CSV table of C-alpha atoms and ligand atoms in Angstrom, one decimal:
chain,number,residue,atom,x,y,z
O,344,MET,CA,0.0,0.0,0.0
O,345,ARG,CA,1.3,3.4,-1.0
O,346,LYS,CA,1.8,5.5,2.1
O,347,LYS,CA,1.6,9.2,2.6
O,348,ILE,CA,4.7,10.6,4.2
O,349,VAL,CA,5.9,13.9,5.4
O,350,ALA,CA,9.6,13.9,6.4
O,351,GLY,CA,11.6,16.7,7.9
O,352,ASN,CA,15.3,16.8,6.9
O,353,TRP,CA,16.8,19.1,9.5
O,354,LYS,CA,20.2,19.1,7.8
O,355,MET,CA,23.0,20.6,10.0
O,356,ASN,CA,20.6,22.6,12.2
O,357,LYS,CA,19.5,22.5,15.9
O,358,ASN,CA,21.8,21.7,18.8
O,359,SER,CA,20.6,19.4,21.6
O,360,GLU,CA,18.5,22.0,23.4
O,361,GLN,CA,17.0,23.3,20.2
O,362,THR,CA,16.2,19.7,19.1
O,363,GLU,CA,14.4,19.0,22.3
O,364,ILE,CA,12.3,22.2,22.0
O,365,LEU,CA,11.3,21.5,18.4
O,366,LEU,CA,10.5,17.8,19.2
O,367,ASN,CA,8.3,18.9,22.2
O,368,GLU,CA,6.5,21.4,19.9
O,369,LEU,CA,5.9,18.8,17.3
O,370,ILE,CA,4.6,16.3,19.8
O,371,ALA,CA,2.2,19.0,21.2
O,372,GLN,CA,1.0,20.1,17.9
O,373,ILE,CA,0.7,17.0,15.8
O,374,PRO,CA,-2.9,16.2,15.0
O,375,ALA,CA,-4.4,13.2,16.9
O,376,SER,CA,-5.5,11.6,13.7
O,377,CYS,CA,-3.2,12.2,10.7
O,378,ASP,CA,-3.3,10.8,7.2
O,379,ALA,CA,0.4,11.0,6.7
O,380,LYS,CA,3.3,9.2,8.4
O,381,VAL,CA,5.5,11.9,10.0
O,382,ILE,CA,9.3,11.4,10.2
O,383,VAL,CA,12.0,13.8,11.4
O,384,ALA,CA,15.7,13.5,10.6
O,385,PRO,CA,17.8,15.5,13.2
O,386,THR,CA,21.6,15.4,13.2
O,387,PHE,CA,23.6,12.3,14.2
O,388,VAL,CA,24.4,13.6,17.7
O,389,ASN,CA,20.7,14.1,18.5
O,390,LEU,CA,19.3,10.9,17.1
O,391,ALA,CA,19.4,8.9,20.2
O,392,SER,CA,17.6,11.5,22.3
O,393,ALA,CA,15.1,12.0,19.5
O,394,VAL,CA,14.3,8.3,19.5
O,395,ASN,CA,13.8,8.4,23.3
O,396,HIS,CA,11.7,11.6,23.1
O,397,LEU,CA,9.5,10.3,20.3
O,398,LYS,CA,8.8,6.9,21.9
O,399,ASN,CA,5.0,6.4,22.1
O,400,THR,CA,4.4,9.1,19.6
O,401,PRO,CA,3.4,8.7,15.9
O,402,ILE,CA,6.6,10.5,14.8
O,403,GLY,CA,9.4,8.4,13.4
O,404,VAL,CA,13.1,9.1,13.3
O,405,SER,CA,15.5,8.9,10.3
O,406,ALA,CA,19.2,9.5,9.9
O,407,GLN,CA,20.4,11.9,7.2
O,408,ASN,CA,23.2,9.7,6.0
O,409,MET,CA,25.4,6.7,6.9
O,410,HIS,CA,28.6,5.0,5.7
O,411,GLN,CA,28.5,1.9,3.5
O,412,ALA,CA,31.0,-0.1,5.5
O,413,ALA,CA,30.1,-2.2,8.5
O,414,SER,CA,32.9,-0.8,10.6
O,415,GLY,CA,36.5,0.2,10.4
O,416,ALA,CA,39.0,3.0,9.9
O,417,TYR,CA,36.5,5.6,8.5
O,418,THR,CA,37.1,8.6,10.7
O,419,GLY,CA,34.0,10.7,11.3
O,420,GLU,CA,31.6,8.2,9.8
O,421,ILE,CA,28.6,6.3,11.2
O,422,SER,CA,27.5,2.8,10.4
O,423,ALA,CA,24.1,1.1,9.9
O,424,ASP,CA,24.7,-1.0,13.0
O,425,MET,CA,25.3,2.1,15.1
O,426,LEU,CA,22.0,3.6,13.9
O,427,LYS,CA,20.0,0.5,14.4
O,428,ASN,CA,21.5,0.1,17.9
O,429,ILE,CA,20.0,3.4,19.0
O,430,GLY,CA,16.6,2.5,17.4
O,431,VAL,CA,17.0,4.3,14.1
O,432,ASN,CA,15.7,2.1,11.2
O,433,THR,CA,15.4,4.7,8.4
O,434,VAL,CA,18.1,6.6,6.6
O,435,ILE,CA,18.1,9.3,3.9
O,436,LEU,CA,20.5,8.4,1.1
O,437,GLY,CA,21.6,10.3,-2.0
O,438,HIS,CA,20.6,13.7,-0.9
O,439,SER,CA,21.7,16.3,-3.5
O,440,GLU,CA,23.9,18.1,-0.8
O,441,ARG,CA,25.7,14.8,-0.2
O,442,ARG,CA,26.1,14.4,-4.0
O,443,ALA,CA,27.3,18.0,-4.6
O,444,ILE,CA,29.3,18.9,-1.5
O,445,PHE,CA,30.6,15.5,-0.4
O,446,HIS,CA,31.0,14.1,-4.0
O,447,GLU,CA,28.8,11.1,-3.5
O,448,THR,CA,28.4,9.3,-6.8
O,449,ASP,CA,25.6,7.0,-7.9
O,450,ALA,CA,27.9,4.0,-7.4
O,451,LEU,CA,28.7,5.0,-3.8
O,452,ILE,CA,25.0,5.7,-3.1
O,453,ALA,CA,24.2,2.2,-4.6
O,454,ASN,CA,26.6,0.7,-2.1
O,455,LYS,CA,25.0,2.6,0.8
O,456,VAL,CA,21.6,1.4,-0.3
O,457,GLU,CA,22.9,-2.2,-0.3
O,458,THR,CA,24.3,-1.8,3.2
O,459,ALA,CA,21.0,-0.3,4.4
O,460,LEU,CA,19.0,-3.2,3.0
O,461,GLN,CA,21.3,-5.8,4.4
O,462,ASN,CA,20.7,-4.2,7.8
O,463,ASP,CA,16.9,-4.3,7.2
O,464,MET,CA,16.7,-0.5,7.2
O,465,ASN,CA,14.2,1.7,5.3
O,466,VAL,CA,15.8,4.1,2.8
O,467,ILE,CA,14.5,7.5,1.7
O,468,PHE,CA,16.3,7.6,-1.7
O,469,CYS,CA,16.9,11.2,-2.9
O,470,PHE,CA,17.6,12.2,-6.5
O,471,GLY,CA,16.8,15.1,-8.8
O,472,GLU,CA,18.2,17.2,-11.6
O,473,GLU,CA,20.1,20.4,-11.5
O,474,LEU,CA,18.9,23.6,-13.2
O,475,LYS,CA,21.2,23.2,-16.2
O,476,ASP,CA,19.7,19.7,-16.8
O,477,ARG,CA,16.2,21.1,-16.9
O,478,GLN,CA,17.2,24.1,-19.0
O,479,SER,CA,18.8,21.7,-21.5
O,480,GLN,CA,15.7,19.4,-21.4
O,481,ASN,CA,17.8,16.6,-20.0
O,482,HIS,CA,16.0,16.3,-16.7
O,483,PHE,CA,14.2,13.0,-17.5
O,484,ASN,CA,17.4,11.4,-18.5
O,485,ILE,CA,19.3,12.5,-15.4
O,486,VAL,CA,16.5,11.3,-13.1
O,487,GLU,CA,16.3,8.0,-14.9
O,488,ASN,CA,20.0,7.5,-14.7
O,489,GLN,CA,20.2,8.4,-11.0
O,490,LEU,CA,17.5,5.8,-10.3
O,491,ARG,CA,19.1,3.1,-12.5
O,492,ASP,CA,22.6,3.6,-11.2
O,493,GLY,CA,21.9,4.3,-7.6
O,494,LEU,CA,18.9,2.1,-6.8
O,495,PHE,CA,17.8,-0.3,-9.5
O,496,HIS,CA,20.3,-3.0,-8.5
O,497,ILE,CA,17.9,-3.9,-5.6
O,498,GLN,CA,15.6,-6.9,-5.8
O,499,LYS,CA,11.8,-6.7,-6.2
O,500,LYS,CA,11.2,-7.7,-2.5
O,501,ASP,CA,13.4,-4.8,-1.3
O,502,TRP,CA,11.0,-2.2,-2.6
O,503,GLU,CA,8.9,-2.4,0.6
O,504,LYS,CA,11.9,-0.7,2.3
O,505,ILE,CA,12.2,2.1,-0.2
O,506,VAL,CA,10.7,5.6,-0.3
O,507,LEU,CA,11.6,7.8,-3.3
O,508,ALA,CA,12.2,11.5,-2.8
O,509,TYR,CA,12.4,13.6,-6.0
O,510,GLU,CA,14.2,16.8,-5.1
O,511,PRO,CA,15.0,19.1,-8.1
O,512,VAL,CA,18.3,20.7,-7.0
O,513,TRP,CA,17.2,24.1,-8.3
O,514,ALA,CA,14.2,24.1,-5.9
O,515,ILE,CA,16.2,23.2,-2.8
O,516,GLY,CA,16.5,26.1,-0.3
O,517,THR,CA,15.9,28.6,-3.1
O,518,GLY,CA,12.3,29.4,-2.4
O,519,GLU,CA,11.6,28.4,-6.0
O,520,THR,CA,9.5,25.3,-6.0
O,521,ALA,CA,8.5,23.1,-8.9
O,522,SER,CA,5.0,23.8,-10.0
O,523,PRO,CA,2.5,21.1,-9.0
O,524,GLU,CA,2.3,20.3,-12.7
O,525,GLN,CA,6.1,19.9,-13.0
O,526,ALA,CA,6.1,17.7,-9.8
O,527,GLN,CA,3.3,15.5,-11.1
O,528,GLU,CA,4.9,15.2,-14.6
O,529,MET,CA,8.2,14.0,-13.1
O,530,HIS,CA,6.6,11.8,-10.4
O,531,GLU,CA,4.5,10.1,-13.1
O,532,PHE,CA,7.7,9.5,-15.2
O,533,ILE,CA,9.4,8.1,-12.1
O,534,ARG,CA,6.6,5.7,-11.4
O,535,GLU,CA,6.6,4.6,-15.1
O,536,THR,CA,10.4,4.0,-14.9
O,537,VAL,CA,9.9,1.9,-11.8
O,538,ARG,CA,7.0,0.0,-13.5
O,539,LYS,CA,9.2,-0.8,-16.6
O,540,SER,CA,11.9,-2.5,-14.4
O,541,PHE,CA,10.0,-3.9,-11.5
O,542,GLY,CA,6.3,-4.2,-12.5
O,543,SER,CA,3.0,-2.4,-11.7
O,544,ASP,CA,2.6,-3.7,-8.2
O,545,VAL,CA,6.0,-2.2,-7.1
O,546,ALA,CA,5.3,1.1,-9.1
O,547,GLU,CA,1.8,1.5,-7.6
O,548,ASP,CA,3.0,0.7,-4.0
O,549,VAL,CA,6.1,2.9,-3.8
O,550,SER,CA,5.7,6.3,-2.2
O,551,ILE,CA,7.2,9.2,-4.1
O,552,LEU,CA,7.8,12.3,-2.1
O,553,TYR,CA,8.5,15.8,-3.5
O,554,GLY,CA,11.2,18.0,-1.9
O,555,GLY,CA,12.3,21.5,-2.7
O,556,SER,CA,10.9,24.6,-1.0
O,557,VAL,CA,7.7,23.0,0.2
O,558,LYS,CA,6.0,25.5,2.5
O,559,PRO,CA,2.6,25.7,4.2
O,560,ASP,CA,1.2,27.8,1.4
O,561,ASN,CA,2.1,25.5,-1.5
O,562,ALA,CA,2.0,22.1,0.2
O,563,LYS,CA,-1.7,21.4,-0.4
O,564,GLU,CA,-1.5,22.0,-4.1
O,565,ILE,CA,1.6,19.9,-4.6
O,566,PHE,CA,0.2,17.0,-2.4
O,567,SER,CA,-3.1,17.1,-4.4
O,568,LYS,CA,-1.3,15.6,-7.4
O,569,SER,CA,-2.0,11.9,-7.9
O,570,ASP,CA,1.6,10.7,-8.0
O,571,VAL,CA,2.8,12.9,-5.2
O,572,ASP,CA,2.7,10.9,-2.0
O,573,GLY,CA,4.1,13.5,0.4
O,574,GLY,CA,7.1,15.7,1.0
O,575,LEU,CA,10.7,15.8,2.1
O,576,ILE,CA,10.9,19.2,3.9
O,577,GLY,CA,14.0,21.2,4.6
O,578,GLY,CA,13.7,24.8,5.8
O,579,ALA,CA,10.1,24.6,6.8
O,580,ALA,CA,10.7,21.5,9.0
O,581,LEU,CA,12.8,23.7,11.4
O,582,ASN,CA,9.7,25.4,12.6
O,583,ALA,CA,6.9,23.4,14.3
O,584,LYS,CA,4.1,25.6,13.1
O,585,ASP,CA,5.1,25.4,9.5
O,586,PHE,CA,6.0,21.7,9.6
O,587,ILE,CA,2.6,20.8,11.2
O,588,ALA,CA,0.8,23.0,8.7
O,589,ILE,CA,2.5,21.0,5.9
O,590,VAL,CA,1.6,17.7,7.6
O,591,THR,CA,-2.1,18.8,7.9
O,592,ALA,CA,-2.1,19.9,4.2
O,593,PHE,CA,-3.0,16.3,3.5
C,1929,13P,P1,14.0,23.0,1.4
C,1929,13P,O1,12.7,22.6,1.8
C,1929,13P,O2,14.7,23.9,2.4
C,1929,13P,O3,14.1,23.5,0.0
C,1929,13P,O4,14.9,21.6,1.4
C,1929,13P,C1,14.5,20.5,0.7
C,1929,13P,C2,15.4,19.4,1.1
C,1929,13P,O5,16.6,19.4,0.7
C,1929,13P,C3,14.9,18.3,1.9
C,1929,13P,O6,15.8,17.2,1.9
């Protein structure tokens, strides 16, 4: 069954006190009955406390990244086992900031996906074209290649652990969002691409989130599109009122 999901990617924001304040606000303000699964992704150092804080609430916790190796001499890195050990079963992989700033390639991201699946973790797999790709009408090719090279090595049964997050790079943190029509057009293409390789049952079941300057005032229209199953929210996830307004846009 395709799930509706609103996930907040906090990126490198909020220290421990600020994390606690925002989590308390979210717990207080989240509607009692809510159509969408709500997930937050605080920074690594605040994940364990977030898991404890959100116990017995409907809000789930995700990591923003992890290393592909099981353990070893990888200074500064975090393994799947470490995440699972503190109760984090979901990880965002392939975010455009990891690709652009930390030079993560499709091949590396494919490795990370493999490690996450081996550890029975859920993956929020991010991908999306840059402005130059859209301007040169190459955006469908780029998106298809990112999917094929970073994700499509998985087996059919693995899809139950995968959520897709289409995030056009030109819309991230820029205040410029894809129009609901642009989002729908790409999400439909993504679902078709999944269908061609893995069949209709997988394509119909996978949740495809949109990310890129989703705000309270545009969420409803974007979420109303038939192939948009939710959002991956950056800036607006750092403020409880805005994030909850986006959650309730469903
Ligand atoms: P913004 O919502 O700030 O554009 O960020 C989107 C994003 O990158 C979520 O992962």
